[in-house]
Amino acid sequence: MLSIALPTGRVLSEAQDLLASLGLPTAKLRKAGRSLVVQDGNCHYLLAKPMDVPLYAHYGIADLALVGSDVLAESASSLIELADTGRGRCRLVVAGPQALDSRFWGHESAIMGLRVATKYPRIADSHFASRGAQVRIISLNGSIELAPLLDLSDCILDIVQTGTTLEANGLVVLDEVAPVSLRLVASRRSAQLRWQEIAPLLEKLDAIREETL
Amino acid sequence: MFHSSMNRLPRGCRTVGGAKARAMERCRRTFMSRFASFGYDPFLPSGLQLIQSAWERLPEDLKDRTVCLTSPFGEPCCLRADLTLAAVAYLGAHHAPQERPLRLCYAERVYRTSPPPESDLESTQIGAELLGWDGEGADGEVLFLLLDFLQSLAIDATVVLGDTNLLKRAFQGVSADRAQSLTAALQQGNLADYAALVRGLPSPAADLAELPFLRGGPEVLRRGAELFGNEALATLRGLADTLKDLGMGDRIRFDLSLVRELDYYSGPLFDVYGGPSGRALGGGGRYDSLLADFGILGQALGFGLDLERVALAADEGEDRPERALAWAANLPPSEALAKALAYAERGLDLELSWLTSGEESLHLARLKGFSLWVDLRLGVFLDTGTGERTVPTGGER
């Protein structure tokens, strides 16, 4: 029996569709309600906050997990990233007031010391370091767009899907950080010891992606 | 502010006591005695290493994680992040060529930061090194002893084997830059990136595309030989045959894409899994190039396991040993101690209780989690769970 950790919230229904297309049982999972552990056929599903999902696989509680590449990069957990499912697509961006735009196109000294509000402090640190700038990171847990409006930060680093929330708060995209999509990952132990159960799922996923393309 | 009775430790550090420490000590003792009986000498290296001696020889992934400090004599040092380096340096400095090979085993603390999401700064490692041999048998010896040790603790362990040379061979037709990127993707466990890199190669490389999927039982070796040639798989096949002949065939699996630092490792390498954790208990492999760095010819191989994870895995696999609280029953101390010694010599783990009341002593035994309580005056054993008379496992004592 495989244990699979899934993120609650925005991408759960996409994850459920994906699992169904891989031939895994999802009837009980779709009716989980407030249950966080669901036994559905030969699968044991664990529902967790997106940011916590990689940890369940890292520590071996879950064999597999579906997790956003943003969360995966932020958690830096030691996992085997099996495949990009191509679902749950969005982008990680740096956003802020239009007035800041020109500073992102010049010398790195122009963005040195910026105050960046984010729920991805590790990604933010690494992204700005790769640009040669050391910034001040303000870790928040939600409503990130509020920070520059109230002068808590100069800009934000966050995911954006349609851009509506940014626009509603008078913010524009200043810099692209990375595309984001839902990834299928495995614990290091399961990728070695349960490969015979995992490999067929990867083959099905490949076939689905080829059909889509 | 924190409570005045709290001895707060630096982040990432820990003090281990109680049942966990007992379990770790039991594993440590089993490990050291098992390897000692095969000629592995205990090794107690210095906790501090000079940066000027250690730095160039540390594996790249350890350099960022090493704890550096200055000794009271003003020398730039690092806390011991790894025991292999100390073992090789010891061989080079203390043993003449004719004394080789050298076999060492250890149970020591190592200090290094852990990759996220962990935050440990220190851990206890048990391991063994076989240094300076130049013929066959060493890989099989180390793996056999390792598996035998884990089996003796009833750990349901699996060793996953790979071969650095096979991977170097597989990447031969690829430019150095691309080979480095492919290796990095495999090291990071990012099969999606690896697949994308293979798709981007100038000419199709179906064998490379299949490489990360070659993990499992002996069938993997057959497929590997079809893709990369029989010779490329000879080392792994030889090891597999040795361990199979020793009845350990079901304890090994293969991952032909298993890789660590290509510049550091030089032959077979392995990860060890067991118990409930998603992380490996440890791993090891061949690192002949480090030996060559010290001007020593021959093979170098070894492994390290996290003692705490081993103890946790052993706890899953085995019944905890019986422990008794031995009530002195108001006997003179000399008499109580002599009786306790007699039980201890017959293999019973016990702790003395000098309380005057037998009832209180029994209550204490329950509180402290002892499975047995014994009245040393009467020689009567009670099961602390039921309160009924019993005989300790192992027969009448």
Coordinates of C-alpha atoms in Angstrom, one line a residue, chain B residues 7-358:
Chain B
N7 CA 20.5 23.8 30.6
R8 CA 19.8 25.2 27.2
L9 CA 21.8 23.8 24.3
P10 CA 22.9 25.5 21.1
R11 CA 20.5 25.0 18.2
G12 CA 21.1 21.7 16.5
C13 CA 22.8 20.1 19.5
R14 CA 21.3 17.4 21.7
T15 CA 21.8 15.4 24.9
V16 CA 20.6 11.8 24.7
G17 CA 19.6 9.8 27.7
G18 CA 17.2 7.2 29.0
A19 CA 15.9 4.5 26.8
K20 CA 17.2 6.0 23.6
A21 CA 20.7 6.2 25.0
R22 CA 20.5 2.6 26.3
A23 CA 19.4 1.5 22.8
M24 CA 22.2 3.5 21.1
E25 CA 24.8 2.0 23.5
R26 CA 23.5 -1.5 22.9
C27 CA 23.9 -0.9 19.1
R28 CA 27.3 0.7 19.6
R29 CA 28.6 -2.3 21.7
T30 CA 27.3 -4.8 19.2
F31 CA 28.8 -2.9 16.3
M32 CA 32.3 -2.5 17.9
S33 CA 32.5 -6.1 19.1
R34 CA 31.3 -7.5 15.7
F35 CA 33.9 -5.6 13.8
A36 CA 36.6 -6.1 16.4
S37 CA 36.2 -9.8 16.0
F38 CA 37.1 -9.4 12.3
G39 CA 40.3 -7.5 13.0
Y40 CA 38.9 -3.9 13.0
D41 CA 40.7 -1.9 15.6
P42 CA 38.9 0.8 17.6
F43 CA 39.9 4.3 16.4
L44 CA 39.5 7.5 18.5
P45 CA 40.5 10.4 16.4
S46 CA 40.9 14.0 17.5
G47 CA 37.7 16.1 17.7
L48 CA 39.5 19.1 16.1
Q49 CA 41.2 19.1 12.8
L50 CA 43.5 21.8 11.4
I51 CA 41.8 23.5 8.5
Q52 CA 45.1 23.6 6.5
S53 CA 45.3 19.8 6.7
A54 CA 41.6 18.9 6.3
W55 CA 40.1 21.5 3.9
E56 CA 41.4 20.4 0.5
R57 CA 40.6 16.8 1.3
L58 CA 37.1 17.1 2.6
P59 CA 34.3 16.1 0.1
E60 CA 32.8 19.2 -1.4
D61 CA 29.4 18.7 0.1
L62 CA 30.9 18.7 3.6
K63 CA 32.9 22.0 3.2
D64 CA 29.8 24.2 3.5
R65 CA 28.6 22.2 6.5
T66 CA 31.7 22.1 8.5
V67 CA 31.9 24.0 11.9
C68 CA 35.1 26.2 11.9
L69 CA 36.6 27.7 14.9
T70 CA 39.9 28.9 16.3
S71 CA 41.7 26.8 19.0
P72 CA 42.9 28.5 22.2
F73 CA 46.4 28.4 20.6
G74 CA 45.1 30.5 17.7
E75 CA 45.1 27.8 15.1
P76 CA 42.3 27.8 12.5
C77 CA 40.5 24.5 13.1
C78 CA 37.3 22.7 12.2
L79 CA 35.3 20.3 14.3
R80 CA 35.5 16.7 13.0
A81 CA 32.9 16.6 10.2
D82 CA 33.9 13.2 9.0
L83 CA 35.9 10.3 10.2
T84 CA 37.2 8.9 6.9
L85 CA 39.8 11.7 6.5
A86 CA 41.1 11.1 10.0
A87 CA 41.4 7.3 9.4
V88 CA 43.3 7.8 6.1
A89 CA 45.7 10.3 7.7
Y90 CA 46.2 7.9 10.6
L91 CA 47.1 5.1 8.3
G92 CA 49.5 7.4 6.4
A93 CA 51.3 8.6 9.5
H94 CA 51.3 5.6 11.8
H95 CA 51.6 2.5 9.6
A96 CA 54.4 1.3 7.3
P97 CA 53.3 -0.1 3.9
Q98 CA 54.0 -3.7 5.0
E99 CA 51.4 -3.3 7.8
R100 CA 48.6 -2.7 5.4
P101 CA 45.7 -3.2 5.0
L102 CA 44.5 -1.4 8.1
R103 CA 41.1 -2.1 9.5
L104 CA 39.5 0.5 11.8
C105 CA 36.1 0.9 13.4
Y106 CA 34.7 3.7 15.4
A107 CA 31.7 5.2 17.2
E108 CA 32.2 8.9 17.5
R109 CA 30.4 12.2 17.3
V110 CA 30.6 14.2 14.1
Y111 CA 29.8 17.9 13.8
R112 CA 28.3 19.4 10.7
T113 CA 25.2 21.3 9.8
S114 CA 22.4 19.2 8.3
P115 CA 20.8 20.0 5.0
P116 CA 17.3 21.4 5.4
P117 CA 14.7 20.6 6.7
E118 CA 16.9 19.1 9.4
S119 CA 18.8 21.3 11.8
D120 CA 21.1 18.9 13.6
L121 CA 24.6 20.1 14.2
E122 CA 26.0 16.9 15.8
S123 CA 25.3 13.2 15.6
T124 CA 27.0 10.0 16.6
Q125 CA 28.4 7.9 13.7
I126 CA 29.4 4.3 13.8
G127 CA 31.5 3.1 10.9
A128 CA 34.4 1.1 9.6
E129 CA 37.2 1.6 7.1
L130 CA 39.3 -0.9 5.3
L131 CA 42.4 0.8 3.9
G132 CA 45.3 -0.1 1.7
W133 CA 44.3 -3.5 0.3
D134 CA 45.0 -4.1 -3.3
G135 CA 43.2 -7.3 -4.3
E136 CA 39.7 -8.8 -4.3
G137 CA 37.4 -9.3 -1.4
A138 CA 37.5 -6.0 0.5
D139 CA 34.1 -4.7 -0.8
G140 CA 32.4 -8.0 -0.1
E141 CA 34.0 -8.1 3.4
V142 CA 32.8 -4.7 4.4
L143 CA 29.3 -5.2 3.0
F144 CA 29.0 -8.6 4.6
L145 CA 30.0 -7.4 8.0
L146 CA 27.7 -4.4 7.7
L147 CA 24.7 -6.5 6.8
D148 CA 25.6 -9.1 9.4
F149 CA 25.7 -6.4 12.1
L150 CA 22.3 -5.0 11.1
Q151 CA 20.9 -8.5 11.0
S152 CA 22.2 -9.2 14.5
L153 CA 20.1 -6.2 15.7
A154 CA 17.0 -7.6 13.8
I155 CA 16.9 -4.6 11.6
D156 CA 15.1 -5.2 8.3
A157 CA 17.9 -3.5 6.3
T158 CA 18.5 -3.2 2.6
V159 CA 21.7 -2.0 1.0
V160 CA 21.3 -0.2 -2.3
L161 CA 24.3 -0.6 -4.5
G162 CA 25.6 1.5 -7.3
D163 CA 29.0 2.0 -9.0
T164 CA 30.7 5.3 -9.7
N165 CA 32.7 3.7 -12.5
L166 CA 29.6 2.6 -14.3
L167 CA 28.3 6.1 -14.2
K168 CA 31.5 7.6 -15.4
R169 CA 31.5 5.1 -18.3
A170 CA 27.8 5.9 -19.1
F171 CA 28.7 9.6 -19.4
Q172 CA 31.8 9.0 -21.5
G173 CA 30.2 10.1 -24.8
V174 CA 28.8 13.3 -23.3
S175 CA 30.7 16.6 -22.9
A176 CA 32.3 17.3 -19.5
D177 CA 29.8 20.2 -18.9
R178 CA 26.8 18.2 -19.7
A179 CA 28.1 15.2 -17.7
Q180 CA 28.5 17.5 -14.7
S181 CA 24.9 18.8 -15.1
L182 CA 23.5 15.2 -15.4
T183 CA 25.5 14.1 -12.4
A184 CA 24.2 17.1 -10.4
A185 CA 20.6 16.3 -11.3
L186 CA 21.0 12.7 -10.2
Q187 CA 22.8 13.8 -7.0
Q188 CA 19.9 16.2 -6.2
G189 CA 17.4 13.4 -6.9
N190 CA 15.8 15.5 -9.6
L191 CA 14.8 13.0 -12.3
A192 CA 12.6 15.5 -14.0
D193 CA 15.6 17.8 -14.6
Y194 CA 17.7 14.8 -15.6
A195 CA 15.2 13.7 -18.2
A196 CA 15.0 17.3 -19.6
L197 CA 18.9 17.4 -19.8
V198 CA 19.0 14.0 -21.6
R199 CA 16.3 15.2 -24.1
G200 CA 18.6 18.3 -24.7
L201 CA 21.7 16.2 -25.7
P202 CA 22.9 16.7 -29.3
S203 CA 22.3 13.0 -30.1
P204 CA 19.6 10.7 -28.7
A205 CA 20.7 8.8 -25.6
A206 CA 18.1 6.2 -24.8
D207 CA 20.5 4.4 -22.4
L208 CA 21.1 7.6 -20.4
A209 CA 17.3 8.3 -20.3
E210 CA 16.7 4.8 -18.9
L211 CA 19.6 5.0 -16.3
P212 CA 17.6 6.5 -13.3
F213 CA 14.9 3.8 -13.9
L214 CA 17.4 1.0 -13.4
R215 CA 16.8 0.4 -9.8
G216 CA 15.6 -2.8 -8.2
G217 CA 16.7 -6.4 -8.0
P218 CA 19.1 -8.5 -10.1
E219 CA 17.1 -7.9 -13.3
V220 CA 18.6 -4.3 -13.2
L221 CA 22.1 -5.8 -13.6
R222 CA 20.9 -7.8 -16.7
R223 CA 19.4 -4.6 -18.2
G224 CA 22.4 -2.6 -17.3
A225 CA 24.7 -5.1 -19.1
E226 CA 22.5 -4.8 -22.2
L227 CA 22.8 -1.1 -22.2
F228 CA 26.4 -0.5 -21.0
G229 CA 28.2 -3.8 -21.6
N230 CA 29.0 -6.8 -19.4
E231 CA 32.3 -5.4 -18.2
A232 CA 30.7 -2.2 -16.8
L233 CA 28.5 -4.4 -14.5
A234 CA 31.2 -6.9 -13.5
T235 CA 32.0 -5.3 -10.1
L236 CA 28.3 -5.1 -9.0
R237 CA 27.7 -8.6 -10.3
G238 CA 30.7 -9.9 -8.3
L239 CA 29.4 -8.2 -5.1
A240 CA 25.9 -9.5 -5.7
D241 CA 27.2 -13.1 -6.1
T242 CA 29.3 -12.9 -3.0
L243 CA 26.4 -11.6 -0.8
K244 CA 23.9 -14.0 -2.4
D245 CA 26.2 -17.0 -1.6
L246 CA 26.3 -15.7 2.0
G247 CA 22.5 -15.8 2.1
M248 CA 22.1 -12.0 1.9
G249 CA 20.9 -11.8 -1.6
D250 CA 17.5 -10.5 -0.5
R251 CA 19.2 -7.7 1.5
I252 CA 20.7 -5.9 -1.6
R253 CA 19.2 -3.9 -4.3
F254 CA 20.7 -1.9 -7.1
D255 CA 20.4 1.7 -8.3
L256 CA 22.6 2.2 -11.4
S257 CA 22.1 6.0 -11.1
L258 CA 23.3 6.1 -7.5
V259 CA 25.9 8.8 -7.4
R260 CA 27.8 11.0 -4.9
E261 CA 30.8 13.1 -5.8
L262 CA 32.5 11.6 -8.8
D263 CA 35.8 13.1 -7.9
Y264 CA 35.8 11.6 -4.4
Y265 CA 34.3 8.2 -4.9
S266 CA 36.0 5.7 -7.1
G267 CA 34.0 2.4 -7.3
P268 CA 31.1 0.7 -5.7
L269 CA 29.0 2.9 -3.3
F270 CA 26.0 2.2 -1.3
D271 CA 23.2 3.6 0.8
V272 CA 21.7 1.6 3.7
Y273 CA 18.0 1.7 4.5
G274 CA 16.2 0.2 7.5
G275 CA 13.5 1.1 10.0
P276 CA 10.8 3.7 9.6
S277 CA 12.8 6.7 8.5
G278 CA 12.6 8.0 4.9
R279 CA 16.3 8.8 5.2
A280 CA 19.1 6.3 4.8
L281 CA 20.7 4.9 8.0
G282 CA 24.0 5.9 6.3
G283 CA 26.1 4.9 3.4
G284 CA 29.6 4.3 2.1
G285 CA 31.7 3.2 -0.7
R286 CA 35.2 3.2 -2.3
Y287 CA 37.3 6.4 -2.2
D288 CA 40.7 5.2 -3.5
S289 CA 41.6 8.8 -4.7
L290 CA 41.7 10.1 -1.1
L291 CA 44.2 7.4 -0.2
A292 CA 46.2 8.3 -3.3
D293 CA 46.2 11.9 -2.1
F294 CA 48.2 10.7 0.9
G295 CA 50.6 8.9 -1.4
I296 CA 49.2 5.5 -0.5
L297 CA 48.4 2.9 -3.1
G298 CA 45.5 0.6 -2.9
Q299 CA 41.8 0.6 -2.1
A300 CA 40.0 2.5 0.5
L301 CA 36.5 1.8 1.5
G302 CA 34.3 2.3 4.4
F303 CA 30.9 3.4 5.6
G304 CA 29.2 5.4 8.3
L305 CA 25.8 5.0 9.9
D306 CA 23.9 7.3 12.1
L307 CA 23.8 5.6 15.5
E308 CA 20.5 7.2 16.5
R309 CA 18.7 6.0 13.4
V310 CA 20.2 2.5 13.8
A311 CA 19.0 2.4 17.4
L312 CA 15.5 3.6 16.3
A313 CA 15.4 0.9 13.6
A314 CA 16.6 -1.8 16.0
D315 CA 13.9 -0.7 18.4
E316 CA 11.3 -1.4 15.7
G317 CA 12.7 -4.8 15.0
E318 CA 13.5 -6.3 18.3
D319 CA 11.9 -6.7 21.7
R320 CA 13.4 -4.5 24.3
P321 CA 15.7 -6.4 26.6
E322 CA 14.3 -7.1 30.1
R323 CA 15.4 -4.9 32.9
A324 CA 14.7 -5.4 36.5
L325 CA 14.6 -3.1 39.5
A326 CA 16.3 -5.1 42.3
W327 CA 15.0 -4.2 45.7
A328 CA 17.7 -4.6 48.4
A329 CA 14.9 -5.6 50.9
N330 CA 16.8 -3.9 53.8
L331 CA 19.7 -6.4 53.4
P332 CA 23.2 -5.1 54.4
P333 CA 24.6 -3.4 51.3
S334 CA 27.4 -5.9 50.9
E335 CA 24.9 -8.8 50.9
A336 CA 22.5 -7.0 48.5
L337 CA 25.4 -6.1 46.1
A338 CA 26.7 -9.7 46.1
K339 CA 23.2 -11.0 45.2
A340 CA 22.7 -8.3 42.5
L341 CA 26.1 -9.2 41.1
A342 CA 25.1 -12.8 40.8
Y343 CA 22.0 -11.9 38.8
A344 CA 24.0 -9.5 36.6
E345 CA 26.6 -12.2 35.9
R346 CA 23.8 -14.4 34.7
G347 CA 22.9 -11.7 32.1
L348 CA 20.1 -9.8 33.9
D349 CA 20.2 -6.0 33.4
L350 CA 19.3 -4.5 36.7
E351 CA 19.2 -1.3 38.8
L352 CA 19.4 -1.4 42.6
S353 CA 16.6 0.1 44.8
W354 CA 17.6 0.9 48.4
L355 CA 14.1 2.0 49.4
T356 CA 13.0 0.5 52.8
S357 CA 9.4 -0.3 51.6
G358 CA 9.0 -3.1 49.1

